[in-house]
Amino acid sequence: MNVNLAAFLNEKADKYNCIEFIKNDPVQFPHAFGEKRDIEIAAFLASVIAWGNRRMIINSGKKLFGEIMGNRPYEYVMRGEWERAEGSINIHRTFFMRDLVYLCRGLRYIYSGYDSLEGIFVAEDVWRGIEAFRSILIDANEGETSRHISNPVSEKGRAASACKRLNMMLRWLCRKDGIVDLGIWENISPDKLMIPLDVHVARISRELGLLQRKQNDRKSVEQLTAQLRELSPDDPVKYDFALFGIGVEEKSVNM
């Protein structure tokens, strides 16, 4: 273990894992609900639109959960209100109402057989859980895939995805720190989670020598998470706060 690096990252994780973080991050959306299924639907959908400018993401989230879903995600999904929606309505960048319909159809299919999404993700490992979830969404949509749900398995010459958004959702739902992450799922321990690898986390990780690969794919996620697990075996993804915070707020490493 690199003692200096561990101390540095622990300090930064503590700095950015704070209440103030929530108001500027899409994690605010699952925080807005109290019922388990509302929380996990909000976590899933907020993670799906979590790419690009954070202010834009939050504005889009307010449109999605407030204007469209009426701040009742589970009821909206199960009543099928989305079936009457105009598919061309834009929600966030390349995410349209037709994309929400795809996801709602899958969610209703899942909740018809499960009390919680957690049952899908409890697998041998995180990747198998993501693969199972993606497969169920495809089945619910008669074999159609969605570009908004990444594939953790390589296909047709394409590397297996880092699945940043779903790994971020899992961090929110499985880590219970009493501050930012909600930890409402009990059966996936934090030591099994994978780092949500976005451009900021990847760049800072390379500056720190934690990541050598150039691609932001599944192999890089596994390499980086393994390094972070050496620093914190029980909770490697807590360093997402440190790496993301440095990347967004400080722009570069200054140890």
C-alpha positions as protocol buffer text, in pm:
chain_id: "A"
residue {
  index: 1
  type: MET
  ca { x: 0 y: 0 z: 0 }
}
residue {
  index: 2
  type: ASN
  ca { x: 120 y: 350 z: -87 }
}
residue {
  index: 3
  type: VAL
  ca { x: 65 y: 521 z: 248 }
}
residue {
  index: 4
  type: ASN
  ca { x: 96 y: 875 z: 110 }
}
residue {
  index: 5
  type: LEU
  ca { x: -147 y: 807 z: -174 }
}
residue {
  index: 6
  type: ALA
  ca { x: -397 y: 645 z: 62 }
}
residue {
  index: 7
  type: ALA
  ca { x: -380 y: 941 z: 299 }
}
residue {
  index: 8
  type: PHE
  ca { x: -421 y: 1186 z: 10 }
}
residue {
  index: 9
  type: LEU
  ca { x: -722 y: 1006 z: -136 }
}
residue {
  index: 10
  type: ASN
  ca { x: -883 y: 955 z: 205 }
}
residue {
  index: 11
  type: GLU
  ca { x: -855 y: 1328 z: 272 }
}
residue {
  index: 12
  type: LYS
  ca { x: -1011 y: 1413 z: -65 }
}
residue {
  index: 13
  type: ALA
  ca { x: -1286 y: 1153 z: -26 }
}
residue {
  index: 14
  type: ASP
  ca { x: -1380 y: 1306 z: 310 }
}
residue {
  index: 15
  type: LYS
  ca { x: -1373 y: 1654 z: 158 }
}
residue {
  index: 16
  type: TYR
  ca { x: -1609 y: 1579 z: -129 }
}
residue {
  index: 17
  type: ASN
  ca { x: -1834 y: 1322 z: 37 }
}
residue {
  index: 18
  type: CYS
  ca { x: -2044 y: 1589 z: 205 }
}
residue {
  index: 19
  type: ILE
  ca { x: -2400 y: 1719 z: 213 }
}
residue {
  index: 20
  type: GLU
  ca { x: -2305 y: 2008 z: -16 }
}
residue {
  index: 21
  type: PHE
  ca { x: -2217 y: 1754 z: -287 }
}
residue {
  index: 22
  type: ILE
  ca { x: -2579 y: 1643 z: -319 }
}
residue {
  index: 23
  type: LYS
  ca { x: -2730 y: 1970 z: -443 }
}
residue {
  index: 24
  type: ASN
  ca { x: -2494 y: 1979 z: -743 }
}
residue {
  index: 25
  type: ASP
  ca { x: -2521 y: 1612 z: -835 }
}
residue {
  index: 26
  type: PRO
  ca { x: -2792 y: 1387 z: -985 }
}
residue {
  index: 27
  type: VAL
  ca { x: -2785 y: 1181 z: -663 }
}
residue {
  index: 28
  type: GLN
  ca { x: -3026 y: 1449 z: -537 }
}
residue {
  index: 29
  type: PHE
  ca { x: -3309 y: 1277 z: -726 }
}
residue {
  index: 30
  type: PRO
  ca { x: -3312 y: 943 z: -538 }
}
residue {
  index: 31
  type: HIS
  ca { x: -3262 y: 1148 z: -221 }
}
residue {
  index: 32
  type: ALA
  ca { x: -3593 y: 1322 z: -291 }
}
residue {
  index: 33
  type: PHE
  ca { x: -3797 y: 1006 z: -226 }
}
residue {
  index: 34
  type: GLY
  ca { x: -3870 y: 793 z: 78 }
}
residue {
  index: 35
  type: GLU
  ca { x: -4021 y: 473 z: -64 }
}
residue {
  index: 36
  type: LYS
  ca { x: -3775 y: 204 z: -174 }
}
residue {
  index: 37
  type: ARG
  ca { x: -3908 y: 150 z: -525 }
}
residue {
  index: 38
  type: ASP
  ca { x: -3931 y: 524 z: -590 }
}
residue {
  index: 39
  type: ILE
  ca { x: -3572 y: 561 z: -474 }
}
residue {
  index: 40
  type: GLU
  ca { x: -3433 y: 284 z: -693 }
}
residue {
  index: 41
  type: ILE
  ca { x: -3626 y: 395 z: -1002 }
}
residue {
  index: 42
  type: ALA
  ca { x: -3504 y: 751 z: -944 }
}
residue {
  index: 43
  type: ALA
  ca { x: -3147 y: 623 z: -898 }
}
residue {
  index: 44
  type: PHE
  ca { x: -3166 y: 422 z: -1219 }
}
residue {
  index: 45
  type: LEU
  ca { x: -3318 y: 694 z: -1436 }
}
residue {
  index: 46
  type: ALA
  ca { x: -3100 y: 970 z: -1289 }
}
residue {
  index: 47
  type: SER
  ca { x: -2792 y: 761 z: -1364 }
}
residue {
  index: 48
  type: VAL
  ca { x: -2910 y: 700 z: -1721 }
}
residue {
  index: 49
  type: ILE
  ca { x: -2917 y: 1075 z: -1797 }
}
residue {
  index: 50
  type: ALA
  ca { x: -2600 y: 1147 z: -1599 }
}
residue {
  index: 51
  type: TRP
  ca { x: -2368 y: 1249 z: -1877 }
}
residue {
  index: 52
  type: GLY
  ca { x: -2256 y: 1593 z: -1985 }
}
residue {
  index: 53
  type: ASN
  ca { x: -2279 y: 1920 z: -1795 }
}
residue {
  index: 54
  type: ARG
  ca { x: -2398 y: 1864 z: -1437 }
}
residue {
  index: 55
  type: ARG
  ca { x: -2626 y: 2168 z: -1440 }
}
residue {
  index: 56
  type: MET
  ca { x: -2790 y: 2041 z: -1758 }
}
residue {
  index: 57
  type: ILE
  ca { x: -2827 y: 1695 z: -1604 }
}
residue {
  index: 58
  type: ILE
  ca { x: -3003 y: 1840 z: -1300 }
}
residue {
  index: 59
  type: ASN
  ca { x: -3235 y: 2054 z: -1513 }
}
residue {
  index: 60
  type: SER
  ca { x: -3320 y: 1748 z: -1721 }
}
residue {
  index: 61
  type: GLY
  ca { x: -3378 y: 1545 z: -1405 }
}
residue {
  index: 62
  type: LYS
  ca { x: -3624 y: 1804 z: -1277 }
}
residue {
  index: 63
  type: LYS
  ca { x: -3810 y: 1780 z: -1606 }
}
residue {
  index: 64
  type: LEU
  ca { x: -3809 y: 1401 z: -1596 }
}
residue {
  index: 65
  type: PHE
  ca { x: -3915 y: 1347 z: -1236 }
}
residue {
  index: 66
  type: GLY
  ca { x: -4129 y: 1656 z: -1187 }
}
residue {
  index: 67
  type: GLU
  ca { x: -4294 y: 1752 z: -1514 }
}
residue {
  index: 68
  type: ILE
  ca { x: -4316 y: 1406 z: -1670 }
}
residue {
  index: 69
  type: MET
  ca { x: -4343 y: 1162 z: -1377 }
}
residue {
  index: 70
  type: GLY
  ca { x: -4521 y: 1393 z: -1135 }
}
residue {
  index: 71
  type: ASN
  ca { x: -4274 y: 1305 z: -860 }
}
residue {
  index: 72
  type: ARG
  ca { x: -4418 y: 953 z: -831 }
}
residue {
  index: 73
  type: PRO
  ca { x: -4180 y: 729 z: -1029 }
}
residue {
  index: 74
  type: TYR
  ca { x: -4314 y: 387 z: -927 }
}
residue {
  index: 75
  type: GLU
  ca { x: -4676 y: 483 z: -979 }
}
residue {
  index: 76
  type: TYR
  ca { x: -4592 y: 639 z: -1315 }
}
residue {
  index: 77
  type: VAL
  ca { x: -4416 y: 321 z: -1429 }
}
residue {
  index: 78
  type: MET
  ca { x: -4680 y: 76 z: -1312 }
}
residue {
  index: 79
  type: ARG
  ca { x: -4985 y: 270 z: -1433 }
}
residue {
  index: 80
  type: GLY
  ca { x: -4838 y: 286 z: -1782 }
}
residue {
  index: 81
  type: GLU
  ca { x: -4882 y: 660 z: -1826 }
}
residue {
  index: 82
  type: TRP
  ca { x: -4577 y: 654 z: -2052 }
}
residue {
  index: 83
  type: GLU
  ca { x: -4772 y: 448 z: -2310 }
}
residue {
  index: 84
  type: ARG
  ca { x: -4962 y: 761 z: -2417 }
}
residue {
  index: 85
  type: ALA
  ca { x: -4660 y: 989 z: -2439 }
}
residue {
  index: 86
  type: GLU
  ca { x: -4521 y: 1148 z: -2753 }
}
residue {
  index: 87
  type: GLY
  ca { x: -4196 y: 966 z: -2828 }
}
residue {
  index: 88
  type: SER
  ca { x: -4019 y: 1262 z: -2985 }
}
residue {
  index: 89
  type: ILE
  ca { x: -4022 y: 1475 z: -2667 }
}
residue {
  index: 90
  type: ASN
  ca { x: -3664 y: 1551 z: -2571 }
}
residue {
  index: 91
  type: ILE
  ca { x: -3566 y: 1489 z: -2209 }
}
residue {
  index: 92
  type: HIS
  ca { x: -3186 y: 1511 z: -2203 }
}
residue {
  index: 93
  type: ARG
  ca { x: -2950 y: 1547 z: -2497 }
}
residue {
  index: 94
  type: THR
  ca { x: -3002 y: 1227 z: -2701 }
}
residue {
  index: 95
  type: PHE
  ca { x: -3244 y: 1080 z: -2446 }
}
residue {
  index: 96
  type: PHE
  ca { x: -3603 y: 1116 z: -2569 }
}
residue {
  index: 97
  type: MET
  ca { x: -3944 y: 1012 z: -2445 }
}
residue {
  index: 98
  type: ARG
  ca { x: -3923 y: 697 z: -2660 }
}
residue {
  index: 99
  type: ASP
  ca { x: -3612 y: 602 z: -2461 }
}
residue {
  index: 100
  type: LEU
  ca { x: -3799 y: 654 z: -2135 }
}
residue {
  index: 101
  type: VAL
  ca { x: -4082 y: 439 z: -2269 }
}
residue {
  index: 102
  type: TYR
  ca { x: -3831 y: 159 z: -2337 }
}
residue {
  index: 103
  type: LEU
  ca { x: -3700 y: 178 z: -1980 }
}
residue {
  index: 104
  type: CYS
  ca { x: -4045 y: 207 z: -1821 }
}
residue {
  index: 105
  type: ARG
  ca { x: -4164 y: -97 z: -2013 }
}
residue {
  index: 106
  type: GLY
  ca { x: -3869 y: -290 z: -1874 }
}
residue {
  index: 107
  type: LEU
  ca { x: -3920 y: -161 z: -1521 }
}
residue {
  index: 108
  type: ARG
  ca { x: -4289 y: -255 z: -1519 }
}
residue {
  index: 109
  type: TYR
  ca { x: -4193 y: -603 z: -1643 }
}
residue {
  index: 110
  type: ILE
  ca { x: -3941 y: -638 z: -1360 }
}
residue {
  index: 111
  type: TYR
  ca { x: -4172 y: -511 z: -1086 }
}
residue {
  index: 112
  type: SER
  ca { x: -4438 y: -753 z: -1199 }
}
residue {
  index: 113
  type: GLY
  ca { x: -4212 y: -1030 z: -1070 }
}
residue {
  index: 114
  type: TYR
  ca { x: -3983 y: -863 z: -817 }
}
residue {
  index: 115
  type: ASP
  ca { x: -4042 y: -640 z: -516 }
}
residue {
  index: 116
  type: SER
  ca { x: -3717 y: -457 z: -586 }
}
residue {
  index: 117
  type: LEU
  ca { x: -3460 y: -414 z: -861 }
}
residue {
  index: 118
  type: GLU
  ca { x: -3205 y: -548 z: -616 }
}
residue {
  index: 119
  type: GLY
  ca { x: -3312 y: -904 z: -694 }
}
residue {
  index: 120
  type: ILE
  ca { x: -3182 y: -864 z: -1051 }
}
residue {
  index: 121
  type: PHE
  ca { x: -2842 y: -736 z: -946 }
}
residue {
  index: 122
  type: VAL
  ca { x: -2766 y: -996 z: -680 }
}
residue {
  index: 123
  type: ALA
  ca { x: -2540 y: -1219 z: -889 }
}
residue {
  index: 124
  type: GLU
  ca { x: -2192 y: -1367 z: -884 }
}
residue {
  index: 125
  type: ASP
  ca { x: -2047 y: -1023 z: -940 }
}
residue {
  index: 126
  type: VAL
  ca { x: -2149 y: -672 z: -1042 }
}
residue {
  index: 127
  type: TRP
  ca { x: -2096 y: -738 z: -1412 }
}
residue {
  index: 128
  type: ARG
  ca { x: -2326 y: -1042 z: -1411 }
}
residue {
  index: 129
  type: GLY
  ca { x: -2589 y: -833 z: -1237 }
}
residue {
  index: 130
  type: ILE
  ca { x: -2565 y: -557 z: -1497 }
}
residue {
  index: 131
  type: GLU
  ca { x: -2575 y: -815 z: -1775 }
}
residue {
  index: 132
  type: ALA
  ca { x: -2888 y: -974 z: -1626 }
}
residue {
  index: 133
  type: PHE
  ca { x: -3060 y: -637 z: -1588 }
}
residue {
  index: 134
  type: ARG
  ca { x: -2979 y: -539 z: -1946 }
}
residue {
  index: 135
  type: SER
  ca { x: -3105 y: -876 z: -2074 }
}
residue {
  index: 136
  type: ILE
  ca { x: -3437 y: -836 z: -1894 }
}
residue {
  index: 137
  type: LEU
  ca { x: -3487 y: -489 z: -2042 }
}
residue {
  index: 138
  type: ILE
  ca { x: -3421 y: -636 z: -2387 }
}
residue {
  index: 139
  type: ASP
  ca { x: -3667 y: -922 z: -2329 }
}
residue {
  index: 140
  type: ALA
  ca { x: -3933 y: -679 z: -2209 }
}
residue {
  index: 141
  type: ASN
  ca { x: -3888 y: -481 z: -2531 }
}
residue {
  index: 142
  type: GLU
  ca { x: -3914 y: -779 z: -2767 }
}
residue {
  index: 143
  type: GLY
  ca { x: -3542 y: -808 z: -2832 }
}
residue {
  index: 144
  type: GLU
  ca { x: -3474 y: -439 z: -2886 }
}
residue {
  index: 145
  type: THR
  ca { x: -3159 y: -294 z: -2731 }
}
residue {
  index: 146
  type: SER
  ca { x: -3109 y: 61 z: -2602 }
}
residue {
  index: 147
  type: ARG
  ca { x: -2802 y: 271 z: -2663 }
}
residue {
  index: 148
  type: HIS
  ca { x: -2854 y: 415 z: -2315 }
}
residue {
  index: 149
  type: ILE
  ca { x: -2788 y: 81 z: -2143 }
}
residue {
  index: 150
  type: SER
  ca { x: -2426 y: -18 z: -2193 }
}
residue {
  index: 151
  type: ASN
  ca { x: -2313 y: -374 z: -2252 }
}
residue {
  index: 152
  type: PRO
  ca { x: -2064 y: -512 z: -1997 }
}
residue {
  index: 153
  type: VAL
  ca { x: -1974 y: -788 z: -2245 }
}
residue {
  index: 154
  type: SER
  ca { x: -1766 y: -729 z: -2559 }
}
residue {
  index: 155
  type: GLU
  ca { x: -1949 y: -766 z: -2889 }
}
residue {
  index: 156
  type: LYS
  ca { x: -1860 y: -748 z: -3258 }
}
residue {
  index: 157
  type: GLY
  ca { x: -1516 y: -606 z: -3204 }
}
residue {
  index: 158
  type: ARG
  ca { x: -1631 y: -357 z: -2942 }
}
residue {
  index: 159
  type: ALA
  ca { x: -1472 y: -363 z: -2598 }
}
residue {
  index: 160
  type: ALA
  ca { x: -1689 y: -439 z: -2296 }
}
residue {
  index: 161
  type: SER
  ca { x: -1827 y: -113 z: -2160 }
}
residue {
  index: 162
  type: ALA
  ca { x: -1720 y: 51 z: -1835 }
}
residue {
  index: 163
  type: CYS
  ca { x: -2094 y: 83 z: -1757 }
}
residue {
  index: 164
  type: LYS
  ca { x: -2020 y: 404 z: -1570 }
}
residue {
  index: 165
  type: ARG
  ca { x: -2383 y: 501 z: -1518 }
}
residue {
  index: 166
  type: LEU
  ca { x: -2504 y: 168 z: -1380 }
}
residue {
  index: 167
  type: ASN
  ca { x: -2196 y: 137 z: -1159 }
}
residue {
  index: 168
  type: MET
  ca { x: -2275 y: 483 z: -1024 }
}
residue {
  index: 169
  type: MET
  ca { x: -2633 y: 375 z: -955 }
}
residue {
  index: 170
  type: LEU
  ca { x: -2500 y: 73 z: -766 }
}
residue {
  index: 171
  type: ARG
  ca { x: -2274 y: 298 z: -560 }
}
residue {
  index: 172
  type: TRP
  ca { x: -2572 y: 512 z: -463 }
}
residue {
  index: 173
  type: LEU
  ca { x: -2790 y: 215 z: -370 }
}
residue {
  index: 174
  type: CYS
  ca { x: -2533 y: -16 z: -204 }
}
residue {
  index: 175
  type: ARG
  ca { x: -2302 y: 218 z: -10 }
}
residue {
  index: 176
  type: LYS
  ca { x: -2453 y: 355 z: 309 }
}
residue {
  index: 177
  type: ASP
  ca { x: -2233 y: 634 z: 435 }
}
residue {
  index: 178
  type: GLY
  ca { x: -2509 y: 845 z: 589 }
}
residue {
  index: 179
  type: ILE
  ca { x: -2409 y: 1140 z: 374 }
}
residue {
  index: 180
  type: VAL
  ca { x: -2434 y: 1107 z: -6 }
}
residue {
  index: 181
  type: ASP
  ca { x: -2490 y: 739 z: -83 }
}
residue {
  index: 182
  type: LEU
  ca { x: -2826 y: 600 z: 28 }
}
residue {
  index: 183
  type: GLY
  ca { x: -2743 y: 232 z: 81 }
}
residue {
  index: 184
  type: ILE
  ca { x: -3100 y: 98 z: 67 }
}
residue {
  index: 185
  type: TRP
  ca { x: -2985 y: -236 z: -80 }
}
residue {
  index: 186
  type: GLU
  ca { x: -2861 y: -488 z: 174 }
}
residue {
  index: 187
  type: ASN
  ca { x: -2736 y: -782 z: -34 }
}
residue {
  index: 188
  type: ILE
  ca { x: -2451 y: -630 z: -239 }
}
residue {
  index: 189
  type: SER
  ca { x: -2161 y: -533 z: -16 }
}
residue {
  index: 190
  type: PRO
  ca { x: -1954 y: -224 z: -99 }
}
residue {
  index: 191
  type: ASP
  ca { x: -1636 y: -429 z: -144 }
}
residue {
  index: 192
  type: LYS
  ca { x: -1795 y: -589 z: -454 }
}
residue {
  index: 193
  type: LEU
  ca { x: -1867 y: -259 z: -630 }
}
residue {
  index: 194
  type: MET
  ca { x: -1680 y: -124 z: -932 }
}
residue {
  index: 195
  type: ILE
  ca { x: -1563 y: 234 z: -977 }
}
residue {
  index: 196
  type: PRO
  ca { x: -1789 y: 450 z: -1197 }
}
residue {
  index: 197
  type: LEU
  ca { x: -1531 y: 546 z: -1460 }
}
residue {
  index: 198
  type: ASP
  ca { x: -1608 y: 882 z: -1621 }
}
residue {
  index: 199
  type: VAL
  ca { x: -1363 y: 1113 z: -1797 }
}
residue {
  index: 200
  type: HIS
  ca { x: -1273 y: 1301 z: -1477 }
}
residue {
  index: 201
  type: VAL
  ca { x: -1208 y: 988 z: -1271 }
}
residue {
  index: 202
  type: ALA
  ca { x: -1007 y: 832 z: -1556 }
}
residue {
  index: 203
  type: ARG
  ca { x: -791 y: 1141 z: -1610 }
}
residue {
  index: 204
  type: ILE
  ca { x: -704 y: 1189 z: -1243 }
}
residue {
  index: 205
  type: SER
  ca { x: -643 y: 816 z: -1197 }
}
residue {
  index: 206
  type: ARG
  ca { x: -388 y: 825 z: -1478 }
}
residue {
  index: 207
  type: GLU
  ca { x: -220 y: 1131 z: -1327 }
}
residue {
  index: 208
  type: LEU
  ca { x: -188 y: 944 z: -999 }
}
residue {
  index: 209
  type: GLY
  ca { x: -52 y: 632 z: -1170 }
}
residue {
  index: 210
  type: LEU
  ca { x: -353 y: 425 z: -1064 }
}
residue {
  index: 211
  type: LEU
  ca { x: -458 y: 352 z: -1420 }
}
residue {
  index: 212
  type: GLN
  ca { x: -227 y: 265 z: -1707 }
}
residue {
  index: 213
  type: ARG
  ca { x: -469 y: 170 z: -1984 }
}
residue {
  index: 214
  type: LYS
  ca { x: -576 y: 442 z: -2228 }
}
residue {
  index: 215
  type: GLN
  ca { x: -925 y: 310 z: -2295 }
}
residue {
  index: 216
  type: ASN
  ca { x: -1215 y: 384 z: -2062 }
}
residue {
  index: 217
  type: ASP
  ca { x: -1364 y: 36 z: -2075 }
}
residue {
  index: 218
  type: ARG
  ca { x: -1444 y: -257 z: -1847 }
}
residue {
  index: 219
  type: LYS
  ca { x: -1080 y: -368 z: -1824 }
}
residue {
  index: 220
  type: SER
  ca { x: -982 y: -21 z: -1705 }
}
residue {
  index: 221
  type: VAL
  ca { x: -1259 y: -26 z: -1446 }
}
residue {
  index: 222
  type: GLU
  ca { x: -1133 y: -358 z: -1316 }
}
residue {
  index: 223
  type: GLN
  ca { x: -771 y: -241 z: -1314 }
}
residue {
  index: 224
  type: LEU
  ca { x: -853 y: 82 z: -1130 }
}
residue {
  index: 225
  type: THR
  ca { x: -1089 y: -82 z: -881 }
}
residue {
  index: 226
  type: ALA
  ca { x: -822 y: -342 z: -800 }
}
residue {
  index: 227
  type: GLN
  ca { x: -578 y: -62 z: -723 }
}
residue {
  index: 228
  type: LEU
  ca { x: -832 y: 117 z: -504 }
}
residue {
  index: 229
  type: ARG
  ca { x: -917 y: -207 z: -328 }
}
residue {
  index: 230
  type: GLU
  ca { x: -556 y: -226 z: -210 }
}
residue {
  index: 231
  type: LEU
  ca { x: -606 y: 111 z: -41 }
}
residue {
  index: 232
  type: SER
  ca { x: -949 y: 24 z: 103 }
}
residue {
  index: 233
  type: PRO
  ca { x: -1040 y: -347 z: 74 }
}
residue {
  index: 234
  type: ASP
  ca { x: -1387 y: -303 z: 222 }
}
residue {
  index: 235
  type: ASP
  ca { x: -1492 y: 9 z: 33 }
}
residue {
  index: 236
  type: PRO
  ca { x: -1284 y: 82 z: -278 }
}
residue {
  index: 237
  type: VAL
  ca { x: -1543 y: 299 z: -457 }
}
residue {
  index: 238
  type: LYS
  ca { x: -1547 y: 560 z: -180 }
}
residue {
  index: 239
  type: TYR
  ca { x: -1254 y: 701 z: -375 }
}
residue {
  index: 240
  type: ASP
  ca { x: -1494 y: 795 z: -653 }
}
residue {
  index: 241
  type: PHE
  ca { x: -1560 y: 1108 z: -445 }
}
residue {
  index: 242
  type: ALA
  ca { x: -1189 y: 1187 z: -433 }
}
residue {
  index: 243
  type: LEU
  ca { x: -1110 y: 1123 z: -799 }
}
residue {
  index: 244
  type: PHE
  ca { x: -1425 y: 1291 z: -932 }
}
residue {
  index: 245
  type: GLY
  ca { x: -1394 y: 1583 z: -692 }
}
residue {
  index: 246
  type: ILE
  ca { x: -1034 y: 1651 z: -785 }
}
residue {
  index: 247
  type: GLY
  ca { x: -1117 y: 1624 z: -1155 }
}
residue {
  index: 248
  type: VAL
  ca { x: -1413 y: 1860 z: -1145 }
}
residue {
  index: 249
  type: GLU
  ca { x: -1315 y: 2110 z: -875 }
}
residue {
  index: 250
  type: GLU
  ca { x: -935 y: 2109 z: -878 }
}
residue {
  index: 251
  type: LYS
  ca { x: -878 y: 2001 z: -1242 }
}
residue {
  index: 252
  type: SER
  ca { x: -545 y: 1831 z: -1167 }
}
residue {
  index: 253
  type: VAL
  ca { x: -352 y: 1654 z: -891 }
}
residue {
  index: 254
  type: ASN
  ca { x: -165 y: 1866 z: -639 }
}
residue {
  index: 255
  type: MET
  ca { x: -19 y: 1640 z: -371 }
}
